[in-house]
Coordinates of N, CA and C in Angstrom, one line a residue:
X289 N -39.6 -29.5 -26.0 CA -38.3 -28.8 -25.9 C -37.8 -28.5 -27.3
X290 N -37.0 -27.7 -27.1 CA -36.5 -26.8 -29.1 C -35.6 -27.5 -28.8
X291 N -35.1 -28.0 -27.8 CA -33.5 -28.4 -28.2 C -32.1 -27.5 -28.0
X292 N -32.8 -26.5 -26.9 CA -31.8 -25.1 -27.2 C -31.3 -25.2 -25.8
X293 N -29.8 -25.4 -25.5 CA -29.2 -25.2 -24.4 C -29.1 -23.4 -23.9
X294 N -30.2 -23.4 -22.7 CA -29.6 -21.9 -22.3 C -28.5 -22.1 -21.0
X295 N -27.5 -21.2 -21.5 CA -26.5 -21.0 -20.6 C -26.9 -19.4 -19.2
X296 N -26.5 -20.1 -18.7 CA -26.6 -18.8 -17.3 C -25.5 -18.4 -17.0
X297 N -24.9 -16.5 -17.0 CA -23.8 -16.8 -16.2 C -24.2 -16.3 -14.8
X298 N -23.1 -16.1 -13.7 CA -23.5 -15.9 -12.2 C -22.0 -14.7 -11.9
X299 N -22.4 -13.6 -11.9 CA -21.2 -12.8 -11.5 C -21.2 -12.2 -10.2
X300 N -20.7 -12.6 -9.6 CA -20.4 -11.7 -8.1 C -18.8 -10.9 -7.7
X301 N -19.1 -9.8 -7.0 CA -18.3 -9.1 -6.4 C -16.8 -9.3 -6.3
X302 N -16.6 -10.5 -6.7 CA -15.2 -11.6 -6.2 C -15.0 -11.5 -4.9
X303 N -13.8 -11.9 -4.2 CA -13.4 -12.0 -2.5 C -14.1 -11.4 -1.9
X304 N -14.7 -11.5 -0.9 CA -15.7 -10.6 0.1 C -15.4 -10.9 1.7
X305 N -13.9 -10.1 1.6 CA -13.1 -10.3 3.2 C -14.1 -9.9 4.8
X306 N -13.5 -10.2 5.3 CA -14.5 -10.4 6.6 C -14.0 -8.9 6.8
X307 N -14.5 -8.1 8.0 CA -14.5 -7.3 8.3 C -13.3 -6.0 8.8
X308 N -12.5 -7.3 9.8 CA -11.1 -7.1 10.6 C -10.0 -7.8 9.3
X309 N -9.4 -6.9 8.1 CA -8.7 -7.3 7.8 C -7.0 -6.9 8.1
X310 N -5.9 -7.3 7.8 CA -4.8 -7.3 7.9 C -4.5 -6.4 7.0
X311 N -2.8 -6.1 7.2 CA -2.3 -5.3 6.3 C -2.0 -6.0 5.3
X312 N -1.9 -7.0 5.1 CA -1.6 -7.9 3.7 C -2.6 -7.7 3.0
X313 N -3.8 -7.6 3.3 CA -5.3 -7.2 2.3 C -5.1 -6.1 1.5
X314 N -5.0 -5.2 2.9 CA -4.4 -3.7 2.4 C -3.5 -3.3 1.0
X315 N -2.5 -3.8 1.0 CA -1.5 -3.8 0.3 C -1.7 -4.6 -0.9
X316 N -2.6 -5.2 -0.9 CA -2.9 -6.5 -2.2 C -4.3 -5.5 -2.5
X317 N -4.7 -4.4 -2.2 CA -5.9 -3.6 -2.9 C -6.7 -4.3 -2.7
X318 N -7.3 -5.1 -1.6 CA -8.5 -5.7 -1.4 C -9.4 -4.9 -0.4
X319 N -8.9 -4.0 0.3 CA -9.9 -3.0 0.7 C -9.7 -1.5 -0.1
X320 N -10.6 -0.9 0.9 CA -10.9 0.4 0.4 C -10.4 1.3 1.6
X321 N -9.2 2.3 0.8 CA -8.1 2.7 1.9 C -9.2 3.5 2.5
X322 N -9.8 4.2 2.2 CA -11.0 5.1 3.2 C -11.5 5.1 4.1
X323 N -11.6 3.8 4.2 CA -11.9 3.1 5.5 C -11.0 1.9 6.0
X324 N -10.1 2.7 6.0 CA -9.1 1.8 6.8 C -9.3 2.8 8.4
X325 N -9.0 2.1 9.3 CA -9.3 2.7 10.9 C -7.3 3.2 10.9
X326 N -6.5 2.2 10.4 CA -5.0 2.4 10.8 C -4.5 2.4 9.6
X327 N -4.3 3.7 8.5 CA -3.6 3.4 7.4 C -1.7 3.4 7.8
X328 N -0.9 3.6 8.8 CA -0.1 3.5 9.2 C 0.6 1.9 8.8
X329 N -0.5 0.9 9.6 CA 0.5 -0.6 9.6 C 0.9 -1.1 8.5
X330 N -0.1 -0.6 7.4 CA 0.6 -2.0 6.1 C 1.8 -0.7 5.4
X331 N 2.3 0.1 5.9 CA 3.2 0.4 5.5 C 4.7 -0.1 5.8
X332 N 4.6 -0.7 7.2 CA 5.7 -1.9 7.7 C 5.9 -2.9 6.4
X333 N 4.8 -3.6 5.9 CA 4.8 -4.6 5.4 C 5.5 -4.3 3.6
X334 N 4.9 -2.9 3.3 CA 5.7 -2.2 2.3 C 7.1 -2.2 1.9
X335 N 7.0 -1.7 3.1 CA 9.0 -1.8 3.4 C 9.7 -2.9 3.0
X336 N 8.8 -4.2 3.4 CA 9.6 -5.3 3.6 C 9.6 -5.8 2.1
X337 N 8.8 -5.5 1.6 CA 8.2 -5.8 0.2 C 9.3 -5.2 -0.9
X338 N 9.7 -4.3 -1.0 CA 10.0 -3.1 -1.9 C 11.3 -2.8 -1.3
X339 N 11.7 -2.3 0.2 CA 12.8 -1.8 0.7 C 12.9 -0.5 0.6
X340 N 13.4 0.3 2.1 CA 13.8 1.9 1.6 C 14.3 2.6 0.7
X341 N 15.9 1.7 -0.1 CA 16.1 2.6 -1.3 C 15.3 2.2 -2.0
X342 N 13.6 1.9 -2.7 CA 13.0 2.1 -3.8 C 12.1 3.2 -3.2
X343 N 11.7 3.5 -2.0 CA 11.2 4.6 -1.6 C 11.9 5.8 -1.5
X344 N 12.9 5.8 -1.1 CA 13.2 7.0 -1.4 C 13.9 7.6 -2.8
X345 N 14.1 6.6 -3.6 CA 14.2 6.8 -4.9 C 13.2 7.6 -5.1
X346 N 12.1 6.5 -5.3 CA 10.4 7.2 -5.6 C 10.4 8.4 -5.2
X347 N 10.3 8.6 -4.4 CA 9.6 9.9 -3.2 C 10.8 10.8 -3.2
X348 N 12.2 11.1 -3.1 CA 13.1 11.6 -3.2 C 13.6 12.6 -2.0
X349 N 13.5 11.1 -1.1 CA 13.1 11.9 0.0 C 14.7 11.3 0.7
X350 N 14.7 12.3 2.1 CA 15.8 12.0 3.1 C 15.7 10.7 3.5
X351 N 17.2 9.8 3.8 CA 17.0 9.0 4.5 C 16.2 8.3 5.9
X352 N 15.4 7.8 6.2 CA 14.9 7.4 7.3 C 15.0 5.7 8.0
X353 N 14.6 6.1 9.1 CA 14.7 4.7 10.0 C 13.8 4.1 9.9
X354 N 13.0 4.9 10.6 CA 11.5 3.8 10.8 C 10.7 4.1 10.1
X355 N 9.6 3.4 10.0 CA 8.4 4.0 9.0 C 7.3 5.5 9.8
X356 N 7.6 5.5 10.4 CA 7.1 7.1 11.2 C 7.8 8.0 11.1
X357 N 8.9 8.1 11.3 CA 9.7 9.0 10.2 C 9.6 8.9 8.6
X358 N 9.4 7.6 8.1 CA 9.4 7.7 6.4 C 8.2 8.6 6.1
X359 N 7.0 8.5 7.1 CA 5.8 9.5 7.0 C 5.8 10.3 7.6
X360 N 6.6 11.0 8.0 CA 7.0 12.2 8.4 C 7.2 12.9 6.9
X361 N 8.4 12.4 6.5 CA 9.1 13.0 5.6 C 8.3 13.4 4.5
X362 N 7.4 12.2 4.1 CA 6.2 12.3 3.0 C 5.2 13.3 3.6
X363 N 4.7 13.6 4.6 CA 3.7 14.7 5.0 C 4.8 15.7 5.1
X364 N 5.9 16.4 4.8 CA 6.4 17.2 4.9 C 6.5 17.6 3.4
X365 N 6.6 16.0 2.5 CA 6.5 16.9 1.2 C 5.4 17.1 0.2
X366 N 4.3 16.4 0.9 CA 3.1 16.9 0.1 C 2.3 17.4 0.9
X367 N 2.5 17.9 2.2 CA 2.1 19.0 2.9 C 0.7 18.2 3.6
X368 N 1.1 17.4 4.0 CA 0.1 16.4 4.8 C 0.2 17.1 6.2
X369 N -0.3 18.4 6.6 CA -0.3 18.6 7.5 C -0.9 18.7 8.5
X370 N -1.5 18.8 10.2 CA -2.0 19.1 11.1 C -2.3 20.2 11.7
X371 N -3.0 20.9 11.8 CA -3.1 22.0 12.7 C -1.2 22.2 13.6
X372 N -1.2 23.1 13.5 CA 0.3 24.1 14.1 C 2.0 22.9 13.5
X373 N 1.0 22.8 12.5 CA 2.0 22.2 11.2 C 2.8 20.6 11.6
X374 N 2.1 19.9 12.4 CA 2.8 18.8 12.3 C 2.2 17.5 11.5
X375 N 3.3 16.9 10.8 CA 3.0 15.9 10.1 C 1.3 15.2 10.1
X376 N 0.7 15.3 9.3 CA 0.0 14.0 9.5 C -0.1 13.0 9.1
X377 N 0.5 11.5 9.7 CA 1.0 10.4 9.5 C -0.1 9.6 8.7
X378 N -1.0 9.5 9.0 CA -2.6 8.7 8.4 C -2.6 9.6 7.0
X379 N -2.8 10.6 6.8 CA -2.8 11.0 5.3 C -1.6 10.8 4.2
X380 N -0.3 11.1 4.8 CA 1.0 10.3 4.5 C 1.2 9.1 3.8
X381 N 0.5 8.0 5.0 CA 0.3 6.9 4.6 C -0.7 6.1 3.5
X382 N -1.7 7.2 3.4 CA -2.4 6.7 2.2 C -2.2 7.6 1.3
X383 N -1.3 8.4 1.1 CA -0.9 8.4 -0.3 C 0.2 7.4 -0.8
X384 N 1.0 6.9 0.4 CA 1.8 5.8 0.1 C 1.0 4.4 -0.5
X385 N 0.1 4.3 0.3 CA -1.0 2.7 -0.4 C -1.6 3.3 -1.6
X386 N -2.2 4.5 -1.5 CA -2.4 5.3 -2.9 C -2.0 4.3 -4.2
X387 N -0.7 4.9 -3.9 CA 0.4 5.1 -4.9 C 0.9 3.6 -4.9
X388 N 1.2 2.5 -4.0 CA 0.9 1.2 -3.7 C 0.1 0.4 -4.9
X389 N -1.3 0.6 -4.2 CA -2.0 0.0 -5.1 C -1.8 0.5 -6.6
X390 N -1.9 1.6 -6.5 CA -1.8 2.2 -8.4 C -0.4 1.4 -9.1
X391 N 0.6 1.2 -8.4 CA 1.4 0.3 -8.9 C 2.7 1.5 -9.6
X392 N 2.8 2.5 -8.7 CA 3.5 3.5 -9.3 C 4.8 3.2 -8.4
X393 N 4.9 2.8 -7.4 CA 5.9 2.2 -6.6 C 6.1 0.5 -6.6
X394 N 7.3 1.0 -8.0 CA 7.9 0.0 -8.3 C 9.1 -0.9 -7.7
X395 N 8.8 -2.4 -7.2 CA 9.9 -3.3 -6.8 C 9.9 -4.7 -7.6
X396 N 10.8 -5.5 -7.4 CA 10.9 -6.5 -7.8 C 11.6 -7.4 -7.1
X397 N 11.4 -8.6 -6.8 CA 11.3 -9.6 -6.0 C 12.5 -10.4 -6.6
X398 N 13.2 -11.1 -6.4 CA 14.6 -12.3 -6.9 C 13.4 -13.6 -6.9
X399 N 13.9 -14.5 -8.2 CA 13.1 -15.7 -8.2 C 13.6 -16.4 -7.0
X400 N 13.2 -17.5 -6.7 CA 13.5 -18.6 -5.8 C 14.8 -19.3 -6.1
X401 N 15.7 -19.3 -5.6 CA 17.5 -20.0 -6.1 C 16.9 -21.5 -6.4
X402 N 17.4 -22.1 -7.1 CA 16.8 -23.8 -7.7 C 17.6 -24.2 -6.7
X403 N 17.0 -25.3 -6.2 CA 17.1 -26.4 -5.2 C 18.2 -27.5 -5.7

């Protein structure tokens, strides 16, 4: 022996989620919006995260209620349309996780109140 420690390293992929993931994956960029089957749900979870006034700050869009109207409004302004011009909610929504993940839709969280 020379006396020479060889080191190995071992790199893999990182997290390697099961198949059926949640919207929380979604929204933390651990999948690939492209294949998402429902880009619609983790936009619930958005909301709750961030709140409507940082969205429509962002987006500078009309007030809305629910998140199917919030993607309305967004397929009305970036022309996410459907055949005989109605909204398309799935394209809507991923420019919202889009823009999500890219980190262009800014919020901020309150620390925890000391106990």
């Amino acid at each position: 022996s020379s006396g020479i420690n060889a080191e190995y390293g071992l790199d893999s992929p990182g997290v390697v989620l099961a198949q059926n993931v949640g919207p929380l994956a979604t929204i933390q960029n651990s999948v690939k919006l492209d294949s998402l089957e429902d880009p619609v749900q983790p936009i619930e979870l958005i909301l709750q995260y961030c709140g409507r006034d940082q969205i429509l700050q962002h987006y500078n869009i009309e007030p809305f209620e629910t998140p199917s109207q919030l993607l309305a409004l967004m397929a009305f302004k970036f022309g996410k349309l459907m055949g005989g011009g109605a909204p398309d909610l799935n394209a809507a929504a991923r420019v919202l996780l889009r823009d999500w993940n890219a980190g262009s839709v800014q919020f901020y969280t309150r620390p925890p109140q000391a106990a």
